[in-house]
């Protein structure tokens, strides 16, 4: 359930940029002959011409939609160009699109805090850049306004074709505007400059929404596509939300939105204004009730995360209809391919970005034969991630077998897998100055299956990669007396122990740390002791 977050103390300028028909644009850059032509990118699947994952605006004019398959698209638009995504390991390879998206992110991140939300969309916090512009070169004092900015769509501003750009320019240069709108005007110019720069350097167009929070920026970024931007002044928020269907709001498209419709008769965001905060809290709890109350008023405290890289890496494949997997050998064959790709991606992330993933998660969709539509879902399973293709493949299969046992019990017969995915998550940056303690590590290999857990209970881990054990503390430091005795655990004993004439260890500090050795599969427990004169270390196996 959504939770309300504290509102910022000062006004912000947030933009959401969405690349237009991104997969198509990437293919048009690879093959310029496709520019201006009705084009669609199809997923790797030969059934009925493949599933459409992106449709150009030229093809949309003929009625081609993403819900169609290739053969149907050809019937609607005989001249359409169907481009298949690159294929590797008998499945779609999206690396060309991921890399193209990274080019755009590198440009956008030069102007403010940047959060890569997906392969083709980005949030930007331009507050500091807008403040700097307002201080050094405010729009009202500029002799000329960046031309692309005057093409912006500003909510509640007259948009007559004849003088539209003059109206926008006048709005951007208002000397009597309040501080919030002046910042927003600066943000509008900055986003226009960034969009032009993206076009010049990558050949990609993008659309944008500019507002005072992420929620509003996201809502309007797609209002005027392609290659346009939309601005939400503070005075326009209430009217804009009043008629917006409640299901269009982020986090209200599912059960919560349906509950609002069924239980409270709420169809639009404006309908929520008829309920007090207390009433909404009564129905949905304190946190969610407050979030709904604020959402109806366009208030959101969600911050833009400073994240240029993905939070996780995932590889998946669907097996519709007769292609469903029905035995362990077919599952293993596909898991091996998925894990091979996943291993390449996390190794690349390690080499290029010095980041390490900690958790491996397997998810699947399954059905039971002769039981109709079984309501029981295939459980998500997780375990510590061990680097190396073979280790990941081995662990993924064990996760599958564990999930299958929970799903089907000991019978283990009559099932079909229609979807498989493996994900590497809980990724952290390797701290600078990290040293290897490989020479201190001893122990026998253990069975990785013993570490299998539900995805919600995965412990904090420290991976072993590239012959280095990267160390991060799990527990806080503690002080304790040092002695040749093991039972000095109270103050009196501590005094007695400290009086023992042991000059080399008068008192020690211990830092408790837990590591997972991804090289051997061992769990290790370290109590690292240190004093001013010595640094002994003890190692215990869990």
Short mmCIF file of C-alpha atoms in Angstrom, two decimals:
data_model
loop_
_atom_site.label_atom_id
_atom_site.label_comp_id
_atom_site.label_asym_id
_atom_site.label_seq_id
_atom_site.Cartn_x
_atom_site.Cartn_y
_atom_site.Cartn_z
CA UNK A 1 0.00 0.00 0.00
CA UNK A 2 1.31 3.50 -0.80
CA UNK A 3 2.60 5.66 2.03
CA UNK A 4 2.68 9.45 2.25
CA UNK A 5 6.16 10.95 2.37
CA UNK A 6 7.21 14.25 3.95
CA UNK A 7 6.81 17.24 1.67
CA UNK A 8 9.91 19.23 0.71
CA UNK A 9 10.54 22.46 2.57
CA UNK A 10 11.17 24.42 -0.62
CA UNK A 11 9.59 24.29 -4.09
CA UNK A 12 11.16 21.87 -6.54
CA UNK A 13 11.37 21.55 -10.32
CA UNK A 14 10.95 17.96 -11.47
CA UNK A 15 10.88 16.64 -15.03
CA UNK A 16 9.90 13.28 -16.43
CA UNK A 17 11.38 12.55 -19.87
CA UNK A 18 10.04 9.72 -21.98
CA UNK A 19 11.72 8.67 -25.23
CA UNK A 20 9.22 8.45 -28.10
CA UNK A 21 8.68 4.93 -29.54
CA UNK A 22 12.16 4.22 -28.30
CA UNK A 23 12.74 0.77 -29.78
CA UNK A 24 11.62 2.07 -33.18
CA UNK A 25 13.92 5.09 -32.91
CA UNK A 26 16.88 2.83 -32.15
CA UNK A 27 16.13 0.72 -35.21
CA UNK A 28 15.68 3.85 -37.35
CA UNK A 29 19.09 5.06 -36.26
CA UNK A 30 20.54 1.69 -37.21
CA UNK A 31 18.71 1.79 -40.54
CA UNK A 32 17.93 5.40 -41.61
CA UNK A 33 15.78 4.12 -44.52
CA UNK A 34 13.08 3.38 -41.92
CA UNK A 35 12.70 7.04 -40.93
CA UNK A 36 9.27 8.42 -41.76
CA UNK A 37 8.00 4.94 -42.66
CA UNK A 38 5.34 2.94 -40.78
CA UNK A 39 7.47 0.69 -38.60
CA UNK A 40 7.04 -1.67 -35.68
CA UNK A 41 9.51 -3.66 -33.61
CA UNK A 42 8.44 -7.23 -32.91
CA UNK A 43 9.53 -9.54 -30.14
CA UNK A 44 11.35 -12.77 -30.91
CA UNK A 45 8.39 -15.07 -31.49
CA UNK A 46 7.36 -16.42 -34.86
CA UNK A 47 3.74 -17.11 -33.88
CA UNK A 48 1.47 -14.94 -36.03
CA UNK A 49 4.34 -12.66 -36.98
CA UNK A 50 5.56 -11.92 -33.46
CA UNK A 51 4.27 -9.59 -30.75
CA UNK A 52 4.62 -5.83 -31.29
CA UNK A 53 6.61 -4.06 -28.58
CA UNK A 54 6.88 -0.62 -30.23
CA UNK A 55 4.91 1.10 -33.00
CA UNK A 56 5.94 4.25 -34.88
CA UNK A 57 3.55 7.17 -35.11
CA UNK A 58 3.35 6.68 -38.87
CA UNK A 59 2.03 3.14 -38.30
CA UNK A 60 -0.38 4.29 -35.58
CA UNK A 61 -2.14 6.48 -38.12
CA UNK A 62 -3.20 3.27 -39.89
CA UNK A 63 -4.57 1.82 -36.66
CA UNK A 64 -1.63 -0.38 -35.72
CA UNK A 65 -1.49 -0.96 -31.95
CA UNK A 66 0.97 -2.61 -29.58
CA UNK A 67 -1.62 -5.21 -28.63
CA UNK A 68 -1.46 -6.62 -32.18
CA UNK A 69 0.76 -9.28 -33.62
CA UNK A 70 2.81 -8.90 -36.79
CA UNK A 71 0.33 -10.58 -39.14
CA UNK A 72 -2.53 -8.46 -37.86
CA UNK A 73 -0.44 -5.30 -38.23
CA UNK A 74 0.23 -6.20 -41.89
CA UNK A 75 -3.50 -6.57 -42.51
CA UNK A 76 -4.13 -3.10 -41.06
CA UNK A 77 -1.08 -1.50 -42.69
CA UNK A 78 0.25 -3.55 -45.64
CA UNK A 79 3.31 -1.32 -46.04
CA UNK A 80 4.50 -1.62 -42.45
CA UNK A 81 8.13 -2.52 -41.78
CA UNK A 82 8.42 -5.20 -39.08
CA UNK A 83 11.84 -5.24 -37.45
CA UNK A 84 12.71 -8.11 -35.13
CA UNK A 85 14.69 -7.37 -32.00
CA UNK A 86 18.21 -8.85 -31.94
CA UNK A 87 18.30 -12.48 -30.81
CA UNK A 88 20.76 -14.25 -28.55
CA UNK A 89 20.42 -17.62 -26.83
CA UNK A 90 17.08 -18.18 -28.59
CA UNK A 91 15.53 -15.09 -26.96
CA UNK A 92 15.39 -11.35 -27.41
CA UNK A 93 18.62 -9.47 -26.68
CA UNK A 94 17.82 -5.94 -25.51
CA UNK A 95 21.39 -4.77 -24.97
CA UNK A 96 21.33 -2.48 -28.01
CA UNK A 97 18.36 -0.63 -26.51
CA UNK A 98 19.84 -0.53 -23.01
CA UNK A 99 23.04 0.97 -24.35
CA UNK A 100 21.14 3.53 -26.41
CA UNK A 101 19.18 4.54 -23.31
CA UNK A 102 22.44 5.00 -21.42
CA UNK A 103 23.56 7.54 -24.04
CA UNK A 104 20.50 9.65 -23.24
CA UNK A 105 20.94 9.32 -19.48
CA UNK A 106 24.54 10.54 -19.75
CA UNK A 107 23.31 13.76 -21.37
CA UNK A 108 20.37 14.38 -19.05
CA UNK A 109 22.41 13.82 -15.89
CA UNK A 110 24.58 16.85 -16.64
CA UNK A 111 21.90 19.24 -15.38
CA UNK A 112 20.69 17.70 -12.14
CA UNK A 113 19.90 14.67 -10.05
CA UNK A 114 18.93 11.91 -12.48
CA UNK A 115 16.89 8.75 -11.83
CA UNK A 116 16.73 6.18 -14.59
CA UNK A 117 13.22 4.79 -14.15
CA UNK A 118 13.29 2.31 -17.05
CA UNK A 119 15.05 1.61 -20.33
CA UNK A 120 13.40 4.67 -21.96
CA UNK A 121 12.31 7.06 -19.19
CA UNK A 122 14.11 9.29 -16.73
CA UNK A 123 13.25 11.60 -13.83
CA UNK A 124 15.27 14.78 -13.32
CA UNK A 125 15.44 17.07 -10.32
CA UNK A 126 16.37 20.42 -11.87
CA UNK A 127 15.80 22.52 -8.76
CA UNK A 128 19.41 23.64 -8.27
CA UNK A 129 19.94 24.38 -11.97
CA UNK A 130 16.67 26.35 -12.07
CA UNK A 131 17.68 28.37 -9.01
CA UNK A 132 21.03 29.16 -10.60
CA UNK A 133 19.35 30.33 -13.81
CA UNK A 134 16.84 32.43 -11.89
CA UNK A 135 19.68 34.09 -10.01
CA UNK A 136 22.07 34.67 -12.90
CA UNK A 137 19.89 35.02 -16.00
CA UNK A 138 16.15 35.02 -15.24
CA UNK A 139 13.85 34.64 -18.28
CA UNK A 140 12.26 38.07 -17.85
CA UNK A 141 15.63 39.77 -18.25
CA UNK A 142 16.76 37.74 -21.26
CA UNK A 143 16.69 39.32 -24.69
CA UNK A 144 15.69 36.05 -26.31
CA UNK A 145 14.10 32.82 -25.09
CA UNK A 146 15.27 29.42 -26.28
CA UNK A 147 13.02 28.69 -29.24
CA UNK A 148 12.11 25.12 -28.30
CA UNK A 149 10.88 26.34 -24.90
CA UNK A 150 8.30 28.61 -26.56
CA UNK A 151 6.72 25.50 -28.10
CA UNK A 152 5.85 24.14 -24.66
CA UNK A 153 2.31 23.20 -23.69
CA UNK A 154 1.38 24.99 -20.48
CA UNK A 155 -1.80 23.84 -18.77
CA UNK A 156 -4.61 26.43 -18.68
CA UNK A 157 -2.74 28.69 -21.10
CA UNK A 158 -4.64 29.65 -24.29
CA UNK A 159 -3.22 27.61 -27.16
CA UNK A 160 -4.57 29.38 -30.24
CA UNK A 161 -2.43 28.43 -33.22
CA UNK A 162 -1.84 32.03 -34.22
CA UNK A 163 -0.17 33.38 -31.09
CA UNK A 164 0.56 30.25 -29.09
CA UNK A 165 4.32 30.70 -28.95
CA UNK A 166 3.95 34.36 -27.98
CA UNK A 167 1.63 33.36 -25.13
CA UNK A 168 4.15 30.80 -23.90
CA UNK A 169 6.97 33.32 -24.12
CA UNK A 170 4.93 35.83 -22.14
CA UNK A 171 4.23 33.21 -19.46
CA UNK A 172 7.90 32.29 -19.19
CA UNK A 173 8.94 35.93 -18.82
CA UNK A 174 6.34 37.13 -16.29
CA UNK A 175 8.00 39.52 -13.87
CA UNK A 176 5.01 39.30 -11.48
CA UNK A 177 4.98 35.48 -11.27
CA UNK A 178 5.41 33.88 -7.87
CA UNK A 179 8.67 32.16 -6.97
CA UNK A 180 7.35 28.68 -7.76
CA UNK A 181 6.29 29.59 -11.28
CA UNK A 182 9.54 31.45 -11.92
CA UNK A 183 11.46 28.31 -11.02
CA UNK A 184 9.13 26.30 -13.23
CA UNK A 185 9.79 28.69 -16.14
CA UNK A 186 13.53 28.15 -15.73
CA UNK A 187 12.95 24.40 -15.61
CA UNK A 188 10.92 24.62 -18.82
CA UNK A 189 13.83 26.25 -20.63
CA UNK A 190 16.34 23.77 -19.20
CA UNK A 191 14.29 20.75 -20.31
CA UNK A 192 13.87 22.20 -23.81
CA UNK A 193 17.64 22.66 -24.04
CA UNK A 194 18.25 19.10 -22.88
CA UNK A 195 15.77 17.63 -25.35
CA UNK A 196 17.44 19.46 -28.23
CA UNK A 197 20.85 18.26 -27.06
CA UNK A 198 19.59 14.66 -26.90
CA UNK A 199 18.28 14.99 -30.46
CA UNK A 200 21.55 16.46 -31.75
CA UNK A 201 23.81 13.91 -30.08
CA UNK A 202 21.75 10.71 -30.29
CA UNK A 203 19.12 11.39 -33.00
CA UNK A 204 16.38 10.48 -30.49
CA UNK A 205 13.33 12.62 -29.70
CA UNK A 206 11.71 12.62 -26.30
CA UNK A 207 8.66 14.11 -24.65
CA UNK A 208 8.63 15.61 -21.17
CA UNK A 209 6.47 16.69 -18.27
CA UNK A 210 7.60 19.52 -15.98
CA UNK A 211 6.02 20.12 -12.57
CA UNK A 212 6.78 20.57 -8.88
CA UNK A 213 6.77 16.83 -8.11
CA UNK A 214 7.33 13.45 -9.74
CA UNK A 215 3.67 12.46 -9.72
CA UNK A 216 2.50 15.42 -11.79
CA UNK A 217 5.51 15.37 -14.12
CA UNK A 218 4.85 11.71 -14.95
CA UNK A 219 1.13 12.30 -15.51
CA UNK A 220 1.63 15.00 -18.15
CA UNK A 221 4.78 13.82 -19.95
CA UNK A 222 2.73 11.80 -22.41
CA UNK A 223 -0.04 14.35 -23.00
CA UNK A 224 1.56 15.87 -26.10
CA UNK A 225 3.60 13.36 -28.04
CA UNK A 226 5.90 13.08 -29.86
CA UNK A 227 8.77 15.48 -29.21
CA UNK A 228 6.87 17.97 -27.04
CA UNK A 229 6.81 19.04 -23.41
CA UNK A 230 4.00 19.90 -21.01
CA UNK A 231 4.18 22.18 -17.96
CA UNK A 232 1.97 22.09 -14.84
CA UNK A 233 1.79 25.46 -13.02
CA UNK A 234 0.65 25.29 -9.40
CA UNK A 235 -2.58 27.11 -10.23
CA UNK A 236 -3.53 24.40 -12.76
CA UNK A 237 -3.11 21.34 -10.54
CA UNK A 238 -6.64 21.19 -9.09
CA UNK A 239 -8.45 21.56 -12.41
CA UNK A 240 -6.13 19.08 -14.08
CA UNK A 241 -6.72 16.37 -11.49
CA UNK A 242 -10.45 16.99 -11.07
CA UNK A 243 -11.53 15.02 -14.13
CA UNK A 244 -8.62 12.57 -14.26
CA UNK A 245 -9.82 8.94 -13.94
CA UNK A 246 -8.61 7.53 -10.65
CA UNK A 247 -7.19 4.47 -12.42
CA UNK A 248 -4.77 6.71 -14.34
CA UNK A 249 -2.92 7.59 -11.16
CA UNK A 250 0.24 5.71 -10.25
CA UNK A 251 -0.50 3.01 -7.63
CA UNK A 252 -4.25 3.31 -8.22
CA UNK A 253 -4.48 1.14 -11.31
CA UNK A 254 -4.96 -2.09 -9.36
CA UNK A 255 -6.81 -3.26 -6.27
CA UNK A 256 -6.65 0.05 -4.41
CA UNK A 257 -8.18 1.94 -7.33
CA UNK A 258 -10.89 -0.70 -7.69
CA UNK A 259 -11.62 -0.43 -3.97
CA UNK A 260 -12.03 3.34 -4.29
CA UNK A 261 -14.53 2.80 -7.08
CA UNK A 262 -16.46 -0.03 -5.43
CA UNK A 263 -16.41 1.09 -1.79
CA UNK A 264 -16.47 4.88 -2.07
CA UNK A 265 -17.86 5.46 -5.57
CA UNK A 266 -14.73 7.38 -6.58
CA UNK A 267 -14.30 7.55 -10.36
CA UNK A 268 -12.04 10.60 -10.73
CA UNK A 269 -9.30 12.07 -8.60
CA UNK A 270 -11.56 15.05 -8.02
CA UNK A 271 -14.11 12.76 -6.35
CA UNK A 272 -11.58 12.10 -3.59
CA UNK A 273 -11.83 15.73 -2.52
CA UNK A 274 -15.23 14.91 -1.04
CA UNK A 275 -13.64 12.77 1.67
CA UNK A 276 -11.82 14.06 4.72
CA UNK A 277 -8.38 12.75 5.60
CA UNK A 278 -9.86 11.04 8.65
CA UNK A 279 -12.48 9.24 6.54
CA UNK A 280 -9.87 7.95 4.11
CA UNK A 281 -7.71 6.82 7.03
CA UNK A 282 -10.69 4.98 8.45
CA UNK A 283 -11.05 2.98 5.24
CA UNK A 284 -7.41 2.47 4.26
CA UNK A 285 -5.29 3.03 7.33
CA UNK A 286 -3.38 6.09 8.51
CA UNK A 287 -0.55 6.02 5.99
CA UNK A 288 -2.50 5.16 2.85
CA UNK A 289 -5.41 7.38 3.86
CA UNK A 290 -3.09 10.37 4.17
CA UNK A 291 -1.44 9.48 0.86
CA UNK A 292 -4.84 9.45 -0.89
CA UNK A 293 -5.81 12.78 0.68
CA UNK A 294 -2.55 14.39 -0.52
CA UNK A 295 -2.73 12.76 -3.95
CA UNK A 296 -6.15 14.29 -4.58
CA UNK A 297 -4.53 17.69 -4.03
CA UNK A 298 -1.49 17.04 -6.20
CA UNK A 299 0.85 16.79 -3.21
CA UNK A 300 3.71 14.31 -3.32
CA UNK A 301 6.92 14.14 -1.32
CA UNK A 302 8.56 11.41 -3.40
CA UNK A 303 12.11 12.43 -4.23
CA UNK A 304 14.14 11.83 -7.36
CA UNK A 305 16.75 9.20 -6.54
CA UNK A 306 20.27 9.87 -7.74
CA UNK A 307 20.51 6.68 -9.80
CA UNK A 308 21.96 6.38 -13.29
CA UNK A 309 22.26 2.60 -13.23
CA UNK A 310 19.54 -0.03 -12.85
CA UNK A 311 18.61 -1.30 -9.39
CA UNK A 312 18.65 -4.88 -10.62
CA UNK A 313 19.40 -7.06 -13.64
CA UNK A 314 16.79 -9.49 -14.90
CA UNK A 315 16.42 -12.01 -17.71
CA UNK A 316 13.16 -13.72 -18.54
CA UNK A 317 11.28 -15.71 -21.15
CA UNK A 318 7.62 -16.62 -21.68
CA UNK A 319 6.40 -19.95 -23.00
CA UNK A 320 2.81 -19.50 -24.20
CA UNK A 321 0.44 -22.29 -25.15
CA UNK A 322 2.11 -25.39 -26.58
CA UNK A 323 5.58 -23.99 -25.79
CA UNK A 324 5.03 -24.38 -22.04
CA UNK A 325 7.81 -26.25 -20.21
CA UNK A 326 6.63 -29.53 -18.68
CA UNK A 327 9.71 -31.25 -17.32
CA UNK A 328 12.85 -30.45 -15.35
CA UNK A 329 15.20 -30.95 -18.29
CA UNK A 330 13.45 -28.32 -20.43
CA UNK A 331 13.37 -25.93 -17.48
CA UNK A 332 17.08 -26.46 -16.85
CA UNK A 333 17.90 -25.88 -20.52
CA UNK A 334 16.20 -22.49 -20.46
CA UNK A 335 17.45 -21.54 -17.01
CA UNK A 336 21.01 -22.19 -18.20
CA UNK A 337 20.51 -19.73 -21.06
CA UNK A 338 18.92 -17.08 -18.84
CA UNK A 339 21.64 -17.45 -16.20
CA UNK A 340 24.38 -17.21 -18.81
CA UNK A 341 23.00 -13.85 -19.95
CA UNK A 342 22.53 -12.69 -16.36
CA UNK A 343 26.10 -13.66 -15.51
CA UNK A 344 27.44 -11.63 -18.44
CA UNK A 345 25.47 -8.58 -17.38
CA UNK A 346 26.52 -8.60 -13.73
CA UNK A 347 30.12 -9.23 -14.71
CA UNK A 348 29.93 -6.25 -17.07
CA UNK A 349 28.39 -4.16 -14.29
CA UNK A 350 31.24 -5.18 -12.00
CA UNK A 351 33.92 -4.36 -14.55
CA UNK A 352 32.45 -1.08 -15.80
CA UNK A 353 30.71 0.31 -12.72
CA UNK A 354 32.41 -1.46 -9.78
CA UNK A 355 29.06 -2.76 -8.52
CA UNK A 356 28.28 -6.13 -6.98
CA UNK A 357 24.90 -7.90 -6.82
CA UNK A 358 24.04 -9.80 -3.65
CA UNK A 359 20.81 -11.73 -4.28
CA UNK A 360 19.61 -14.17 -6.92
CA UNK A 361 15.85 -14.49 -7.33
CA UNK A 362 13.85 -16.90 -9.45
CA UNK A 363 10.26 -16.25 -10.46
CA UNK A 364 7.93 -18.35 -12.57
CA UNK A 365 4.33 -18.68 -13.68
CA UNK A 366 2.96 -22.19 -13.57
CA UNK A 367 -0.26 -24.16 -13.86
CA UNK A 368 -1.33 -27.61 -12.72
CA UNK A 369 -2.77 -30.08 -15.17
CA UNK A 370 -6.29 -31.41 -14.51
CA UNK A 371 -6.96 -28.72 -11.90
CA UNK A 372 -8.36 -25.95 -14.10
CA UNK A 373 -7.23 -22.48 -13.08
CA UNK A 374 -5.34 -23.18 -9.90
CA UNK A 375 -5.22 -20.14 -7.61
CA UNK A 376 -1.91 -21.11 -6.02
CA UNK A 377 1.00 -19.12 -7.42
CA UNK A 378 4.49 -20.41 -8.04
CA UNK A 379 6.45 -18.89 -5.12
CA UNK A 380 9.34 -16.50 -5.71
CA UNK A 381 12.58 -17.92 -4.33
CA UNK A 382 15.88 -16.23 -3.48
CA UNK A 383 19.37 -17.16 -2.32
CA UNK A 384 22.79 -15.51 -2.01
CA UNK A 385 24.21 -14.77 -5.45
CA UNK A 386 27.47 -16.55 -6.27
CA UNK A 387 29.41 -15.10 -9.19
CA UNK A 388 30.24 -17.42 -12.06
CA UNK A 389 27.91 -18.76 -14.75
CA UNK A 390 28.01 -22.35 -13.49
CA UNK A 391 27.25 -21.35 -9.91
CA UNK A 392 24.33 -19.15 -10.94
CA UNK A 393 22.92 -21.94 -13.12
CA UNK A 394 23.26 -24.46 -10.31
CA UNK A 395 21.61 -22.21 -7.73
CA UNK A 396 18.80 -21.15 -10.07
CA UNK A 397 17.85 -24.79 -10.67
CA UNK A 398 17.80 -25.46 -6.95
CA UNK A 399 15.57 -22.43 -6.46
CA UNK A 400 13.22 -23.79 -9.12
CA UNK A 401 13.08 -27.22 -7.51
CA UNK A 402 12.36 -25.62 -4.14
CA UNK A 403 9.59 -23.49 -5.62
CA UNK A 404 8.13 -26.45 -7.49
CA UNK A 405 7.99 -28.46 -4.28
CA UNK A 406 6.07 -25.67 -2.57
CA UNK A 407 3.80 -25.28 -5.58
CA UNK A 408 3.04 -28.93 -6.30
CA UNK A 409 4.15 -30.78 -3.19
CA UNK A 410 5.81 -34.17 -3.34
CA UNK A 411 3.79 -35.26 -6.39
CA UNK A 412 5.98 -33.24 -8.78
CA UNK A 413 3.94 -34.23 -11.84
CA UNK A 414 1.49 -32.67 -14.24
CA UNK A 415 2.70 -29.06 -14.27
CA UNK A 416 3.41 -26.47 -16.97
CA UNK A 417 5.76 -23.49 -16.76
CA UNK A 418 4.65 -20.52 -18.89
CA UNK A 419 7.21 -17.97 -17.69
CA UNK A 420 10.70 -18.03 -16.18
CA UNK A 421 12.92 -15.20 -14.96
CA UNK A 422 16.09 -14.78 -12.94
CA UNK A 423 17.07 -11.51 -11.30
CA UNK A 424 20.23 -10.20 -9.63
CA UNK A 425 19.36 -7.55 -7.05
CA UNK A 426 20.55 -5.77 -3.92
CA UNK A 427 23.37 -4.20 -5.88
CA UNK A 428 25.92 -2.06 -4.06
CA UNK A 429 28.99 -0.04 -5.02
CA UNK A 430 32.31 -1.56 -4.04
CA UNK A 431 33.82 0.86 -1.50
CA UNK A 432 36.99 2.62 -2.58
CA UNK A 433 40.11 1.32 -0.90
CA UNK A 434 38.63 -2.14 -0.39
CA UNK A 435 41.21 -4.84 0.27
CA UNK A 436 41.11 -8.58 -0.20
CA UNK A 437 41.28 -10.86 2.85
CA UNK A 438 41.44 -14.03 0.76
CA UNK A 439 44.48 -15.29 2.65
CA UNK A 440 42.46 -15.37 5.88
CA UNK A 441 39.60 -17.44 4.47
CA UNK A 442 39.41 -21.15 5.15
CA UNK A 443 36.56 -23.64 5.10
CA UNK A 444 34.88 -26.35 3.17
CA UNK A 445 32.25 -25.89 0.46
CA UNK A 446 28.67 -26.05 1.54
CA UNK A 447 25.50 -26.82 -0.33
CA UNK A 448 24.04 -23.62 -1.80
CA UNK A 449 20.53 -24.99 -1.42
CA UNK A 450 20.83 -24.60 2.34
CA UNK A 451 20.78 -20.84 1.81
CA UNK A 452 17.49 -20.84 -0.15
CA UNK A 453 14.98 -18.48 1.37
CA UNK A 454 11.80 -16.70 0.47
CA UNK A 455 12.60 -13.48 -1.40
CA UNK A 456 11.32 -11.40 1.51
CA UNK A 457 13.85 -12.77 3.98
CA UNK A 458 17.17 -12.64 2.15
CA UNK A 459 19.97 -11.60 4.55
CA UNK A 460 22.55 -8.94 3.95
CA UNK A 461 25.47 -10.42 2.04
CA UNK A 462 28.97 -9.53 0.99
CA UNK A 463 29.98 -11.22 -2.27
CA UNK A 464 33.26 -12.78 -3.22
CA UNK A 465 34.21 -11.75 -6.76
CA UNK A 466 37.41 -11.40 -8.73
CA UNK A 467 39.34 -13.15 -5.93
CA UNK A 468 38.40 -10.44 -3.46
CA UNK A 469 36.06 -10.63 -0.51
CA UNK A 470 34.47 -7.19 -0.31
CA UNK A 471 33.83 -6.39 3.31
CA UNK A 472 31.03 -4.34 4.81
CA UNK A 473 29.95 -4.45 8.47
CA UNK A 474 26.63 -6.06 9.25
CA UNK A 475 26.58 -5.35 12.98
CA UNK A 476 27.68 -2.31 14.92
CA UNK A 477 30.92 -2.04 16.78
CA UNK A 478 30.88 -3.03 20.43
CA UNK A 479 33.37 -2.67 23.25
CA UNK A 480 34.17 -5.58 25.51
CA UNK A 481 36.90 -6.43 28.00
CA UNK A 482 39.75 -8.64 26.89
CA UNK A 483 41.01 -11.53 28.97
CA UNK A 484 42.31 -15.05 28.91
CA UNK A 485 38.96 -15.96 30.52
CA UNK A 486 35.83 -16.48 28.39
CA UNK A 487 33.22 -15.50 31.00
CA UNK A 488 34.13 -11.86 31.60
CA UNK A 489 30.70 -10.54 30.66
CA UNK A 490 29.74 -8.32 33.58
CA UNK A 491 31.28 -5.19 35.06
CA UNK A 492 32.89 -6.93 38.07
CA UNK A 493 34.43 -9.61 35.92
CA UNK A 494 35.57 -6.98 33.50
CA UNK A 495 37.44 -5.15 36.22
CA UNK A 496 39.06 -8.36 37.39
CA UNK A 497 40.01 -9.34 33.88
CA UNK A 498 41.40 -5.95 33.00
CA UNK A 499 43.66 -6.16 36.05
CA UNK A 500 45.36 -9.27 34.71
CA UNK A 501 48.86 -8.37 33.68
CA UNK A 502 48.55 -8.78 29.89
CA UNK A 503 50.19 -5.72 28.39
CA UNK A 504 49.67 -6.87 24.81
CA UNK A 505 45.85 -6.98 25.11
CA UNK A 506 44.74 -4.56 27.83
CA UNK A 507 41.38 -3.93 26.13
CA UNK A 508 39.96 -4.67 22.73
CA UNK A 509 37.33 -3.49 20.30
CA UNK A 510 35.39 -6.07 18.31
CA UNK A 511 33.57 -5.54 15.08
CA UNK A 512 31.19 -8.35 14.19
CA UNK A 513 30.96 -9.03 10.47
CA UNK A 514 29.25 -11.75 8.47
CA UNK A 515 30.35 -12.69 4.98
CA UNK A 516 29.23 -15.06 2.27
CA UNK A 517 32.15 -16.55 0.39
CA UNK A 518 30.82 -16.72 -3.15
CA UNK A 519 33.93 -18.57 -4.25
CA UNK A 520 33.38 -21.64 -2.07
CA UNK A 521 29.77 -21.11 -1.02
CA UNK A 522 30.64 -20.90 2.71
CA UNK A 523 29.00 -18.68 5.25
CA UNK A 524 31.69 -17.16 7.45
CA UNK A 525 31.45 -15.25 10.70
CA UNK A 526 34.28 -12.96 11.66
CA UNK A 527 34.96 -11.24 14.94
CA UNK A 528 37.74 -8.80 14.10
CA UNK A 529 39.50 -7.59 17.23
CA UNK A 530 41.93 -4.75 17.43
CA UNK A 531 43.82 -2.67 19.98
CA UNK A 532 46.42 0.03 19.87
CA UNK A 533 49.16 -2.55 20.04
CA UNK A 534 47.83 -5.59 18.21
CA UNK A 535 45.17 -6.75 15.79
CA UNK A 536 44.36 -10.44 16.31
CA UNK A 537 41.46 -11.90 14.33
CA UNK A 538 39.26 -14.87 14.99
CA UNK A 539 37.19 -16.79 12.47
CA UNK A 540 34.18 -18.93 13.21
CA UNK A 541 31.92 -20.85 10.86
CA UNK A 542 28.19 -20.39 11.12
#
